Amino acid sequence: MKLCVIGLGLLGGSFALAVKAIHKNTFVLGVDANPAHGQRALERGIADEVLPLPEALKQSDLVVLATPVDVIYTLLPEVLDLIPDQATVVDLGSTKDLLCQVVAQHPKRGQFVAAHPIAGTEYSGPDAAFASLLEHKTMIICEREKSGPASLALVEELCRDLQMPLRYMGAKEHDLHLAYVSHLSHISSFALGLTVLDKEQDEKNIFDMAGSGFSSTVRLAKSSPAMWGPIFAQNKKNVSEALESYIRQLQEFKATIDKDQQQEAKELMAKANEIRRILG
Amino acid sequence: MKLCVIGLGLLGGSFALAVKAIHKNTFVLGVDANPAHGQRALERGIADEVLPLPEALKQSDLVVLATPVDVIYTLLPEVLDLIPDQATVVDLGSTKDLLCQVVAQHPKRGQFVAAHPIAGTEYSGPDAAFASLLEHKTMIICEREKSGPASLALVEELCRDLQMPLRYMGAKEHDLHLAYVSHLSHISSFALGLTVLDKEQDEKNIFDMAGSGFSSTVRLAKSSPAMWGPIFAQNKKNVSEALESYIRQLQEFKATIDKDQQQEAKELMAKANEIRRILG
């Protein structure tokens, strides 16, 4: 199979490495706006050849879009215009509604599968990629009914090979849930990092006095602005609503502290403890 | 050495296990308000004997207070009243200012060392204890000048044995920093858990769609209300101020999303990324 990966970073690179590990005869055509990333992808065996987009597309069986979501949004219609009639395009972006809308009327919509793997780390670029990133991670497929049977079957089979459980839902539903269980926690981390960096001018204090709890909570503040800026913009309404709820919870918590309502504070914490039931 | 540990949970239990591993001739007298915890501590080899407080105190060389901070606050003056003249008392609580104030005029103030190990997990109770919890974690000692030379030396030496780097500071300074680098991140997690549980009535969505990023950010929402309620109450002023700054950062971030200011959002994230320099 000729696999074209557009965006040779954490996700695209990991996807290529995983597919190559399973299907030894896969030939990966890499495309990346950053020549240094293309070079690193060749060196790491992520891509077998790095080509300009149009040349890569015309010989591809499967095209994977793994760039930031603003670039996916711009590229997807072009990619559909250019691919061969038997080829399939799948994207790995964290937002789905706008993207599905922009190709809703495209004559080749059936060749596209809108997907989102629930996988990632706070690092980015080809050096961050590793073959097992996607293993046992849920792959969400949106608007499956808009994808043609052959394209859908190809992506589903590949997910099974990669040991990724599949889940199906609408694009709007996807974006709403992701605002709460992913996008919000990135903003909570970014804001925590900003608050602490702003207060603690002496970095030694953060280093010495912050424990593993702080590290865990602030980890996502290391995430890439180029990746997350467009996600928040594309999922603006849901993310804004989630943030509003979050700020309201924080204000409620703060009120219990300001008013010495220790019993109420403990009740809020006990309620939050229920997350144990779900996350173990 | 006869070591009395009051509060046989995560911290007290781990401290006892670590000291026993290094000083084989240590005999641990355990004290706990919960008889089931006392029993578990005996079974796990955390304590060699479980006794009522006054009986344990009168034969102790070193007393460790490892209960929630409201209980430490109540017990410390009593413990100082009852201990032998050569004994030392150290506490392991996350707040220091009120505690140091309540014993400032105590005739045996010199026998007390106010300490706080930067160590913990989201679990609690004797079953959560493990011998290596404190290893290579910073021990902060507050108001060292108020502790007598013998008591201070005993605690410092023990910390060196446990491979805990020492750091010294005032009690007010301690509480201010901890509000930012520890207490705030617990509240950010509790509030995140509450926000998501409130929205996602169908737990399957959290389970399937939440990735490792969410798990990491919400981990501290599993923490014990009995432990954290009194910490927030005792460090009320600093925690409230930290929360106010945090809410302001979130509102600023939200404004960039609501107003489509993607460039400003990316600048905030790039600034937050600087936490990498400190946390690696």
XYZ file of C-alpha atoms in Angstrom:
560
model
C 0.000 0.000 0.000
C 1.144 3.527 -0.728
C 0.399 5.629 2.335
C 0.677 9.402 2.115
C 1.133 11.134 5.481
C 0.661 14.890 5.469
C 2.173 16.311 8.625
C 5.078 14.210 9.917
C 4.729 15.112 13.593
C 3.674 13.254 16.721
C 0.417 11.799 15.355
C 1.249 11.426 11.654
C 4.670 10.018 12.470
C 3.307 7.572 15.039
C 0.577 6.451 12.621
C 3.149 5.803 9.881
C 5.439 3.875 12.233
C 2.543 1.743 13.507
C 1.212 0.890 10.036
C 4.699 0.053 8.774
C 5.274 -2.243 11.754
C 2.147 -4.248 10.874
C 2.055 -4.049 7.080
C 5.667 -4.504 6.062
C 5.007 -3.677 2.412
C 3.707 -0.174 3.161
C 5.543 2.614 1.338
C 5.161 5.960 3.095
C 5.142 9.155 1.063
C 5.746 12.003 3.491
C 4.597 15.598 3.044
C 5.546 18.372 5.438
C 5.693 22.159 5.145
C 8.841 22.074 7.270
C 11.816 20.575 5.321
C 13.663 19.780 8.562
C 10.728 17.632 9.680
C 10.729 15.863 6.317
C 14.419 15.140 6.759
C 13.974 13.829 10.300
C 11.060 11.645 9.177
C 13.314 10.035 6.552
C 16.093 9.514 9.088
C 13.712 7.940 11.602
C 12.132 5.660 9.013
C 8.746 7.356 9.344
C 8.674 8.232 5.627
C 10.327 6.366 2.739
C 10.235 9.386 0.479
C 9.368 13.030 0.998
C 7.502 14.693 -1.870
C 5.558 17.852 -2.672
C 1.846 17.391 -2.008
C 0.485 16.975 -5.579
C 3.105 14.374 -6.519
C 2.512 12.389 -3.356
C -1.263 12.449 -3.732
C -1.448 11.128 -7.263
C 0.225 7.830 -6.338
C -1.468 7.263 -2.952
C -3.926 4.567 -1.856
C -4.516 6.131 1.545
C -3.908 9.753 2.546
C -3.653 10.711 6.219
C -4.064 14.349 7.221
C -2.179 14.924 10.467
C -1.424 18.641 10.487
C -2.904 21.257 12.848
C -6.666 21.480 12.267
C -6.572 24.848 10.480
C -4.311 23.307 7.845
C -6.502 20.187 7.610
C -9.479 22.484 7.004
C -7.708 24.241 4.138
C -6.094 21.155 2.625
C -8.910 18.616 2.704
C -10.956 20.011 -0.236
C -7.759 20.318 -2.328
C -6.666 16.815 -1.412
C -10.041 15.412 -2.420
C -9.789 17.292 -5.728
C -6.414 15.725 -6.495
C -6.576 12.104 -5.294
C -7.152 9.121 -7.560
C -10.701 7.738 -7.695
C -9.885 4.635 -5.639
C -8.009 6.439 -2.884
C -9.211 7.157 0.637
C -8.500 10.211 2.807
C -8.654 10.138 6.588
C -7.868 12.978 8.976
C -6.714 12.743 12.601
C -7.816 16.177 13.822
C -9.344 17.031 17.207
C -12.282 19.002 15.742
C -14.793 17.546 13.326
C -17.837 19.751 12.758
C -16.373 22.541 10.596
C -14.298 20.050 8.653
C -17.278 17.859 7.829
C -19.193 20.948 6.775
C -16.503 22.200 4.393
C -16.579 18.967 2.358
C -20.279 18.114 2.820
C -21.048 18.917 -0.832
C -17.720 17.769 -2.274
C -18.283 15.250 -5.117
C -15.657 12.997 -3.536
C -17.040 13.211 0.063
C -17.461 9.418 0.034
C -13.691 8.965 -0.201
C -13.184 10.822 3.077
C -13.371 9.352 6.591
C -13.505 11.873 9.451
C -11.558 10.352 12.332
C -9.995 11.329 15.651
C -7.717 9.076 17.672
C -7.872 9.731 21.443
C -4.113 9.733 21.749
C -1.335 12.229 22.147
C 1.370 13.541 24.402
C 2.465 17.063 25.287
C 5.317 16.813 22.754
C 5.287 17.448 19.014
C 7.313 16.953 15.833
C 8.751 13.795 14.213
C 11.086 13.134 17.135
C 8.076 12.784 19.436
C 6.518 10.006 17.289
C 6.555 6.373 18.464
C 4.907 3.255 17.041
C 2.789 2.338 20.067
C 1.157 5.749 20.611
C -2.135 4.654 19.023
C -2.271 1.107 20.422
C -5.441 0.435 22.460
C -6.555 4.057 22.025
C -10.117 4.757 20.899
C -10.585 5.927 17.306
C -13.704 8.031 16.905
C -15.243 8.061 13.426
C -17.702 10.840 12.684
C -20.467 10.842 10.078
C -19.710 7.266 9.034
C -22.830 7.352 6.801
C -21.204 10.010 4.597
C -18.170 7.835 3.867
C -18.343 5.304 1.036
C -18.297 1.615 2.064
C -14.850 0.893 0.610
C -13.179 3.879 2.281
C -14.892 3.225 5.592
C -13.946 -0.466 5.499
C -10.292 0.379 4.741
C -10.015 2.716 7.740
C -11.924 0.380 10.065
C -9.734 -2.559 9.133
C -6.588 -0.543 9.668
C -7.855 0.501 13.116
C -8.482 -3.123 14.011
C -4.931 -3.966 12.874
C -3.653 -1.148 15.084
C -5.749 -2.484 18.017
C -7.762 0.703 18.185
C -11.344 0.262 19.462
C -13.801 2.117 17.205
C -16.533 4.483 18.275
C -19.005 6.279 15.992
C -20.788 9.572 16.467
C -21.962 12.758 14.827
C -19.487 15.578 14.250
C -21.331 18.079 16.460
C -21.620 15.525 19.270
C -17.889 14.795 18.975
C -16.923 18.444 19.259
C -19.175 19.002 22.264
C -17.756 16.053 24.245
C -14.167 16.802 23.300
C -14.523 20.373 24.564
C -15.130 18.928 28.043
C -12.896 15.865 28.202
C -9.915 17.217 26.277
C -9.894 20.839 25.149
C -10.877 22.188 28.588
C -8.145 20.313 30.415
C -5.559 21.816 28.065
C -6.768 25.322 28.884
C -6.885 24.557 32.614
C -3.219 23.526 32.360
C -2.136 26.502 30.258
C -3.816 28.867 32.748
C -2.255 27.062 35.725
C 1.180 27.396 34.140
C 0.602 31.103 33.497
C -0.630 31.739 37.055
C 2.344 30.042 38.686
C 4.956 31.496 36.323
C 3.470 34.939 36.912
C 3.691 34.627 40.711
C 6.894 32.646 41.104
C 9.567 34.860 39.585
C 12.185 32.720 41.330
C 12.067 29.473 39.394
C 13.865 27.621 42.143
C 10.678 27.806 44.187
C 8.705 26.007 41.504
C 11.432 23.458 41.072
C 11.905 22.693 44.775
C 8.409 23.136 46.134
C 6.224 21.756 43.367
C 5.508 18.073 43.741
C 4.317 15.417 41.361
C 0.759 16.719 41.734
C 1.627 20.061 40.200
C 3.666 18.410 37.425
C 0.755 16.196 36.513
C -1.762 19.031 36.507
C 0.417 21.430 34.527
C 1.830 18.873 32.068
C -0.426 19.887 29.190
C 0.814 23.483 29.468
C 3.802 22.207 27.472
C 1.534 21.538 24.480
C 2.037 23.143 21.086
C 0.312 26.526 20.517
C 0.320 25.897 16.738
C -1.716 22.755 17.277
C -4.077 23.976 20.018
C -4.818 27.533 18.840
C -6.793 26.322 15.803
C -8.594 23.625 17.846
C -9.946 26.201 20.301
C -10.874 28.500 17.393
C -12.696 25.778 15.458
C -14.512 24.543 18.567
C -15.090 28.057 19.876
C -18.705 27.752 21.036
C -18.274 24.491 22.950
C -14.911 25.413 24.437
C -16.226 28.775 25.582
C -19.230 27.107 27.209
C -17.023 24.491 28.924
C -14.713 27.231 30.193
C -17.661 29.178 31.538
C -18.829 26.127 33.527
C -15.304 25.536 34.760
C -14.887 29.134 35.912
C -18.274 28.891 37.669
C -17.127 25.751 39.534
C -13.925 27.507 40.587
C -15.877 30.527 41.812
C -18.186 28.274 43.793
C -15.187 26.513 45.315
C -13.542 29.851 46.105
C -16.720 31.044 47.843
C -16.639 28.068 50.219
C -13.072 29.018 51.164
C -13.774 32.747 51.504
C -16.852 32.077 53.653
C -15.185 29.350 55.796
C -17.741 26.795 54.576
C -15.510 23.793 55.110
C -18.394 21.325 55.062
C -19.558 22.593 51.648
C -15.990 22.470 50.318
C -15.661 18.856 51.456
C -18.946 17.989 49.752
C -17.692 19.461 46.477
C -14.474 17.463 46.791
C -16.361 14.261 47.611
C -18.461 14.817 44.481
C -15.309 15.377 42.407
C -13.894 12.140 43.889
C -16.487 10.277 41.820
C -14.133 10.640 38.868
C -12.402 7.617 40.498
C -15.275 5.387 39.445
C -14.557 6.211 35.820
C -10.800 6.650 35.664
C -9.918 3.982 38.241
C 14.867 4.657 68.649
C 11.239 4.741 69.690
C 9.317 6.514 66.945
C 5.721 7.539 67.559
C 3.699 8.089 64.381
C 0.359 9.840 64.851
C -1.751 9.268 61.746
C -0.920 5.964 60.047
C -1.927 7.007 56.517
C -0.057 7.696 53.286
C 2.558 10.062 54.731
C 2.884 8.748 58.275
C 2.930 5.153 57.051
C 5.507 5.868 54.354
C 7.692 7.763 56.832
C 7.595 4.836 59.290
C 8.403 2.283 56.569
C 11.299 4.381 55.283
C 12.836 4.949 58.720
C 12.474 1.255 59.637
C 14.177 0.252 56.385
C 17.230 2.376 57.258
C 17.365 2.106 61.047
C 16.568 -1.520 61.746
C 16.342 -0.999 65.519
C 13.475 1.502 65.246
C 10.374 0.573 67.217
C 7.253 2.278 65.890
C 4.441 3.181 68.244
C 1.395 3.880 66.106
C -1.509 6.155 67.027
C -4.615 6.507 64.896
C -8.183 7.651 65.587
C -9.384 4.916 63.239
C -8.904 1.410 64.796
C -9.075 -0.229 61.330
C -6.113 1.883 60.218
C -4.209 0.902 63.336
C -4.889 -2.756 62.586
C -3.761 -2.401 58.938
C -0.624 -0.573 60.050
C 0.272 -3.508 62.300
C -0.420 -6.012 59.513
C 1.699 -4.079 57.037
C 4.597 -3.671 59.479
C 4.194 0.100 59.587
C 3.681 0.047 63.364
C 5.050 -2.436 65.888
C 2.446 -1.555 68.480
C -0.670 0.589 68.442
C -1.340 2.597 71.588
C -3.521 5.419 72.876
C -1.808 8.799 72.441
C -0.669 9.520 76.027
C 0.880 6.093 76.481
C 2.712 6.277 73.176
C 4.031 9.770 73.844
C 5.593 9.094 77.202
C 8.003 6.496 75.795
C 8.888 8.236 72.496
C 12.163 9.698 71.301
C 10.666 11.177 68.146
C 7.003 11.972 67.505
C 5.735 12.483 63.952
C 2.411 14.243 63.388
C 0.963 13.035 60.103
C -2.777 13.625 60.441
C -4.868 16.161 58.495
C -3.694 19.693 59.374
C -6.728 20.579 61.506
C -5.895 17.652 63.782
C -2.185 18.579 63.829
C -3.208 22.088 64.908
C -5.259 20.731 67.818
C -2.825 18.001 68.854
C 0.538 19.746 68.699
C 0.199 21.806 71.934
C -1.079 18.707 73.789
C 1.720 16.572 72.415
C 4.318 19.122 73.518
C 2.733 19.181 76.988
C 3.052 15.405 77.310
C 6.373 14.421 75.724
C 9.526 13.669 77.704
C 12.103 16.463 77.947
C 14.531 14.861 75.510
C 11.971 14.029 72.821
C 11.462 15.793 69.491
C 8.188 16.435 67.639
C 8.031 16.970 63.890
C 4.904 17.492 61.785
C 4.438 16.728 58.095
C 1.530 19.071 57.330
C 1.013 21.170 54.189
C 0.353 24.426 56.092
C 2.768 26.003 58.507
C 1.851 29.539 59.543
C -1.099 28.911 61.898
C 0.641 25.895 63.380
C 3.817 27.820 64.173
C 1.699 30.579 65.718
C -0.216 28.251 68.018
C 2.980 26.973 69.648
C 5.053 30.170 69.383
C 4.875 30.765 73.154
C 4.865 27.123 74.210
C 7.617 26.435 76.779
C 8.663 23.382 74.767
C 8.660 25.131 71.346
C 12.340 24.204 70.954
C 11.442 20.511 70.883
C 9.275 21.034 67.794
C 10.436 21.086 64.161
C 7.910 22.401 61.621
C 8.409 20.382 58.441
C 6.688 19.636 55.156
C 7.818 16.938 52.726
C 6.961 17.725 49.083
C 5.596 14.258 48.492
C 2.257 12.581 48.157
C -0.116 10.755 45.867
C -3.854 11.055 45.291
C -4.417 8.023 47.563
C -4.715 7.887 51.344
C -4.750 5.480 54.289
C -2.186 2.863 55.463
C -2.617 0.777 52.305
C -1.405 3.721 50.212
C 1.886 3.958 52.156
C 5.168 2.799 50.591
C 8.772 3.075 51.783
C 10.143 5.073 48.826
C 7.526 7.840 48.785
C 9.831 10.348 50.484
C 13.062 9.389 48.717
C 14.656 12.328 46.857
C 11.723 14.587 47.765
C 12.424 18.014 49.231
C 11.791 18.475 52.956
C 10.984 22.069 53.831
C 11.782 23.124 57.384
C 10.128 26.313 58.613
C 11.314 28.609 61.416
C 14.450 26.544 61.989
C 15.656 29.222 64.446
C 12.774 28.393 66.793
C 13.791 24.732 67.061
C 16.416 23.706 69.581
C 19.776 22.501 68.162
C 19.304 18.871 69.251
C 15.800 18.526 67.810
C 16.771 20.276 64.581
C 19.859 18.088 64.185
C 17.838 14.913 64.756
C 15.326 15.782 62.018
C 18.012 17.007 59.610
C 20.028 13.845 60.048
C 16.983 11.674 59.501
C 16.192 13.594 56.291
C 19.732 13.011 55.067
C 19.343 9.298 55.836
C 16.082 9.307 53.855
C 17.833 11.101 50.962
C 15.586 14.123 51.292
C 17.171 17.454 50.260
C 16.504 20.133 52.877
C 15.189 23.616 52.297
C 14.586 26.293 54.916
C 12.111 29.146 54.959
C 9.662 31.174 57.024
C 6.215 29.772 57.732
C 4.377 32.610 55.945
C 6.629 32.304 52.908
C 6.014 28.545 52.850
C 2.247 28.928 52.883
C 2.296 31.549 50.134
C 4.380 29.424 47.747
C 2.480 26.241 48.487
C -0.812 27.953 47.664
C 0.486 28.391 44.108
C 2.515 25.277 43.422
C 0.349 22.755 45.257
C -2.949 23.877 46.774
C -4.121 25.642 43.589
C -3.496 22.639 41.357
C -5.629 20.494 43.651
C -8.524 22.927 43.327
C -8.059 23.183 39.551
C -8.382 19.381 39.410
C -11.378 19.170 41.739
C -13.175 21.829 39.660
C -12.281 20.082 36.398
C -13.695 16.815 37.721
C -16.888 18.568 38.825
C -17.310 20.328 35.469
C -16.916 17.159 33.433
C -19.038 14.962 35.741
C -21.746 17.614 35.650
C -21.821 17.711 31.848
C -21.171 14.091 30.976
C -24.052 12.205 32.519
C -23.137 9.217 30.357
C -19.918 7.982 31.933
C -19.040 5.980 28.859
C -18.225 9.245 27.108
C -15.653 10.141 29.724
C -14.219 6.680 29.658
C -13.954 6.386 25.860
C -13.208 9.935 24.838
C -10.956 11.183 27.594
C -7.296 10.604 26.858
C -4.202 10.538 29.019
C -4.187 14.343 29.052
C -7.490 14.523 30.881
C -6.464 11.747 33.291
C -3.296 13.589 34.170
C -5.034 16.922 34.681
C -7.896 15.508 36.748
C -5.818 13.030 38.777
C -5.738 15.161 41.928
C -9.569 15.281 41.965
C -9.275 11.845 43.572
C -7.613 13.397 46.638
C -9.026 13.104 50.162
C -11.522 15.829 51.224
C -10.654 15.171 54.893
C -7.045 16.055 54.158
C -7.552 18.975 51.767
C -10.503 20.764 53.379
C -8.438 21.849 56.414
C -5.450 22.819 54.222
C -7.552 25.247 52.178
C -9.145 26.578 55.388
C -5.798 27.120 57.146
C -4.257 28.737 54.063
C -7.414 30.636 53.195
C -5.933 34.019 52.283
C -3.190 32.698 49.996
C -5.371 30.053 48.363
C -8.123 32.558 47.694
C -5.618 34.958 46.129
C -4.111 32.187 43.973
C -7.573 31.120 42.846
C -8.434 34.685 41.947
C -5.338 34.944 39.734
C -6.139 31.591 38.165
C -9.731 32.579 37.396
C -8.429 35.838 35.887
C -6.052 33.885 33.604
C -8.906 31.632 32.511
C -11.115 34.631 31.788
C -8.345 36.214 29.747
C -7.893 32.999 27.818
C -11.640 32.703 27.285
C -11.760 36.257 25.925
C -9.201 35.419 23.229
C -11.430 32.541 22.126
C -14.665 34.504 22.264
C -13.114 37.381 20.281
C -11.334 35.128 17.747
C -7.958 36.482 18.863
C -5.992 33.423 17.847
C -2.680 35.248 17.842
C -3.170 36.409 21.437
C -4.219 32.883 22.471
C -1.055 31.460 20.926
C 1.042 34.029 22.766
C -0.523 33.007 26.081
C 0.172 29.347 25.310
C 3.768 30.088 24.282
C 4.228 31.887 27.601
C 2.747 28.907 29.473
C 5.145 26.631 27.543
C 7.974 28.176 29.598
C 7.018 25.779 32.378
C 9.065 23.294 30.299
C 12.269 25.076 31.307
C 11.502 24.300 34.931
C 9.787 20.935 34.844
C 11.752 19.494 31.933
